[in-house]
Amino acid sequence: MDDPASHRRARELDDSKLSFGVRHGEVACLARAGLYATAAEAYEALMPEYINYPTHDGPRLTVLALIAAGQGRVSVADSYFRSARSIFLAGNKAYDAALVTLDWSLFLLDQNRPEEVLPLAVSMGIEALGVARETLASWAILQAAAERRELTRAVAESVVRTLGEERVGAKAGR
């Protein structure tokens, strides 16, 4: 992968952790934008630095799951989603666990596996205690739709948008 100006600027930051965060964020944005090959290349370039940030394993695995999902590597994506979720739950990061579970749910729906979403929605309703009321309400909607077998990608995407907006608002308030 060539060295675009954004990569050079990220490396020029005085703070190596900030530079790493910028570059990881770029990988995540590329994956979420559906540019899986470019995201995979950017991840490969950043991969040696992940060893310096072991607390970033959850986000790293989430990005790998998104890339694998986009590349059609179903079992690999499932494994990465499951591992990322486990790391977030073990680290008491319920909000991040909820977000990766929603990403995983969208993937399962895209794979025509809605029956696998219900257990995830039910478990997150239980495990997400301690997060904002809106998050629990969003999970309740997802869970109810899954139980009625009326869960669609549009419903799940709506929950993802709600949680993403909540997260942005929470970070802005800090």
Short mmCIF file of C-alpha atoms in Angstrom, two decimals:
data_model
loop_
_atom_site.label_atom_id
_atom_site.label_comp_id
_atom_site.label_asym_id
_atom_site.label_seq_id
_atom_site.Cartn_x
_atom_site.Cartn_y
_atom_site.Cartn_z
CA MET A 1 0.00 0.00 0.00
CA ASP A 2 1.36 3.41 -0.87
CA ASP A 3 1.94 6.06 1.76
CA PRO A 4 -0.88 8.60 1.47
CA ALA A 5 -0.55 11.94 3.23
CA SER A 6 -2.94 10.83 5.99
CA HIS A 7 -0.57 7.98 6.96
CA ARG A 8 2.45 10.28 7.00
CA ARG A 9 0.61 12.81 9.17
CA ALA A 10 -0.52 10.07 11.58
CA ARG A 11 3.08 8.88 12.01
CA GLU A 12 4.29 12.46 12.48
CA LEU A 13 2.15 12.95 15.58
CA ASP A 14 4.25 13.29 18.71
CA ASP A 15 2.10 10.82 20.59
CA SER A 16 2.61 7.23 19.33
CA LYS A 17 -0.60 6.07 20.99
CA LEU A 18 -2.56 8.82 19.25
CA SER A 19 -0.91 7.96 15.93
CA PHE A 20 -1.81 4.31 16.43
CA GLY A 21 -5.41 5.23 17.30
CA VAL A 22 -5.75 7.37 14.17
CA ARG A 23 -4.43 4.57 11.98
CA HIS A 24 -6.64 1.94 13.66
CA GLY A 25 -9.63 4.26 13.21
CA GLU A 26 -8.79 4.51 9.53
CA VAL A 27 -8.79 0.71 9.20
CA ALA A 28 -12.16 0.55 10.95
CA CYS A 29 -13.63 3.28 8.73
CA LEU A 30 -12.39 1.54 5.59
CA ALA A 31 -13.95 -1.74 6.72
CA ARG A 32 -17.25 -0.07 7.62
CA ALA A 33 -17.25 1.70 4.24
CA GLY A 34 -17.06 -1.68 2.51
CA LEU A 35 -13.50 -1.17 1.24
CA TYR A 36 -12.39 -4.55 2.54
CA ALA A 37 -9.26 -5.04 0.44
CA THR A 38 -7.99 -1.56 1.33
CA ALA A 39 -8.89 -2.12 4.99
CA ALA A 40 -7.01 -5.43 4.96
CA GLU A 41 -3.92 -3.74 3.48
CA ALA A 42 -4.07 -0.94 6.05
CA TYR A 43 -4.48 -3.52 8.83
CA GLU A 44 -1.46 -5.48 7.57
CA ALA A 45 0.63 -2.29 7.65
CA LEU A 46 -0.51 -1.58 11.22
CA MET A 47 -0.38 -5.17 12.48
CA PRO A 48 3.15 -5.00 14.00
CA GLU A 49 2.05 -2.08 16.19
CA TYR A 50 -0.91 -3.94 17.74
CA ILE A 51 1.53 -5.87 19.92
CA ASN A 52 2.30 -2.59 21.73
CA TYR A 53 -1.39 -2.14 22.60
CA PRO A 54 -2.71 -5.43 24.00
CA THR A 55 -5.72 -3.63 25.48
CA HIS A 56 -6.75 -2.95 21.88
CA ASP A 57 -7.42 -6.64 21.14
CA GLY A 58 -11.20 -6.21 21.19
CA PRO A 59 -11.24 -3.40 18.61
CA ARG A 60 -8.57 -5.21 16.56
CA LEU A 61 -10.65 -8.39 16.40
CA THR A 62 -13.77 -6.39 15.58
CA VAL A 63 -12.02 -4.87 12.57
CA LEU A 64 -10.78 -8.30 11.50
CA ALA A 65 -14.32 -9.64 11.81
CA LEU A 66 -15.70 -6.85 9.63
CA ILE A 67 -13.01 -7.44 7.00
CA ALA A 68 -13.55 -11.23 7.03
CA ALA A 69 -17.32 -10.74 6.82
CA GLY A 70 -16.94 -8.41 3.86
CA GLN A 71 -14.64 -10.87 2.13
CA GLY A 72 -17.14 -13.71 2.60
CA ARG A 73 -14.99 -15.67 5.04
CA VAL A 74 -17.96 -16.73 7.17
CA SER A 75 -16.39 -19.03 9.77
CA VAL A 76 -13.43 -16.68 10.26
CA ALA A 77 -15.76 -13.70 10.73
CA ASP A 78 -17.86 -15.65 13.26
CA SER A 79 -14.74 -16.55 15.21
CA TYR A 80 -13.46 -12.96 15.28
CA PHE A 81 -16.87 -11.56 16.28
CA ARG A 82 -17.17 -14.13 19.09
CA SER A 83 -13.63 -13.45 20.35
CA ALA A 84 -14.03 -9.65 20.26
CA ARG A 85 -17.32 -9.89 22.15
CA SER A 86 -15.75 -12.16 24.78
CA ILE A 87 -12.84 -9.76 25.29
CA PHE A 88 -15.19 -6.80 25.75
CA LEU A 89 -17.39 -8.70 28.19
CA ALA A 90 -14.38 -9.95 30.16
CA GLY A 91 -13.11 -6.37 30.37
CA ASN A 92 -16.49 -5.05 31.60
CA LYS A 93 -16.91 -3.05 28.40
CA ALA A 94 -20.60 -3.76 27.92
CA TYR A 95 -21.12 -0.95 25.45
CA ASP A 96 -18.37 -2.20 23.15
CA ALA A 97 -19.70 -5.75 23.56
CA ALA A 98 -23.13 -4.49 22.51
CA LEU A 99 -21.72 -2.78 19.43
CA VAL A 100 -19.74 -5.80 18.25
CA THR A 101 -22.76 -8.00 18.94
CA LEU A 102 -24.84 -5.73 16.72
CA ASP A 103 -22.23 -5.94 13.97
CA TRP A 104 -22.27 -9.71 14.37
CA SER A 105 -26.08 -9.70 14.25
CA LEU A 106 -26.05 -7.75 10.98
CA PHE A 107 -23.59 -10.27 9.58
CA LEU A 108 -25.79 -13.18 10.69
CA LEU A 109 -28.83 -11.55 9.09
CA ASP A 110 -26.86 -11.04 5.87
CA GLN A 111 -26.01 -14.76 6.00
CA ASN A 112 -29.73 -15.59 6.40
CA ARG A 113 -29.14 -16.90 9.93
CA PRO A 114 -31.71 -14.90 11.96
CA GLU A 115 -32.23 -17.75 14.42
CA GLU A 116 -28.70 -17.13 15.72
CA VAL A 117 -29.45 -13.49 16.50
CA LEU A 118 -32.05 -14.22 19.19
CA PRO A 119 -29.60 -15.81 21.68
CA LEU A 120 -27.19 -12.91 21.15
CA ALA A 121 -29.93 -10.34 21.70
CA VAL A 122 -31.17 -12.11 24.83
CA SER A 123 -27.68 -12.47 26.28
CA MET A 124 -26.80 -8.83 25.60
CA GLY A 125 -29.99 -7.71 27.27
CA ILE A 126 -28.71 -9.43 30.38
CA GLU A 127 -25.00 -8.59 30.01
CA ALA A 128 -25.47 -4.94 29.06
CA LEU A 129 -26.52 -3.93 32.55
CA GLY A 130 -24.77 -0.79 33.61
CA VAL A 131 -25.04 0.92 30.24
CA ALA A 132 -27.34 3.76 29.27
CA ARG A 133 -31.09 3.34 29.34
CA GLU A 134 -31.22 3.97 25.58
CA THR A 135 -28.89 1.06 24.99
CA LEU A 136 -31.08 -1.29 26.99
CA ALA A 137 -34.17 0.01 25.17
CA SER A 138 -32.48 -0.62 21.83
CA TRP A 139 -31.63 -4.16 22.90
CA ALA A 140 -35.22 -4.71 24.03
CA ILE A 141 -36.43 -3.72 20.55
CA LEU A 142 -33.92 -6.03 18.91
CA GLN A 143 -34.79 -8.87 21.26
CA ALA A 144 -38.56 -8.44 20.77
CA ALA A 145 -38.19 -8.40 16.97
CA ALA A 146 -36.01 -11.52 17.09
CA GLU A 147 -38.48 -13.34 19.35
CA ARG A 148 -41.35 -12.51 16.97
CA ARG A 149 -39.18 -13.68 14.05
CA GLU A 150 -39.63 -10.20 12.58
CA LEU A 151 -36.03 -9.16 12.86
CA THR A 152 -34.79 -7.59 9.67
CA ARG A 153 -31.55 -5.94 8.71
CA ALA A 154 -33.37 -2.59 8.74
CA VAL A 155 -34.38 -3.06 12.40
CA ALA A 156 -30.86 -4.10 13.37
CA GLU A 157 -29.32 -1.18 11.44
CA SER A 158 -31.65 1.19 13.28
CA VAL A 159 -30.33 -0.12 16.59
CA VAL A 160 -26.75 0.26 15.36
CA ARG A 161 -27.41 3.89 14.38
CA THR A 162 -29.03 4.63 17.74
CA LEU A 163 -26.12 3.17 19.68
CA GLY A 164 -23.57 4.91 17.47
CA GLU A 165 -25.27 8.27 18.04
CA GLU A 166 -25.43 7.58 21.77
CA ARG A 167 -21.72 6.76 21.86
CA VAL A 168 -20.79 9.96 19.98
CA GLY A 169 -22.93 11.99 22.38
CA ALA A 170 -21.38 10.30 25.41
CA LYS A 171 -17.85 10.97 24.21
CA ALA A 172 -18.65 14.60 23.38
CA GLY A 173 -19.97 15.08 26.91
CA ARG A 174 -16.72 13.87 28.48
#
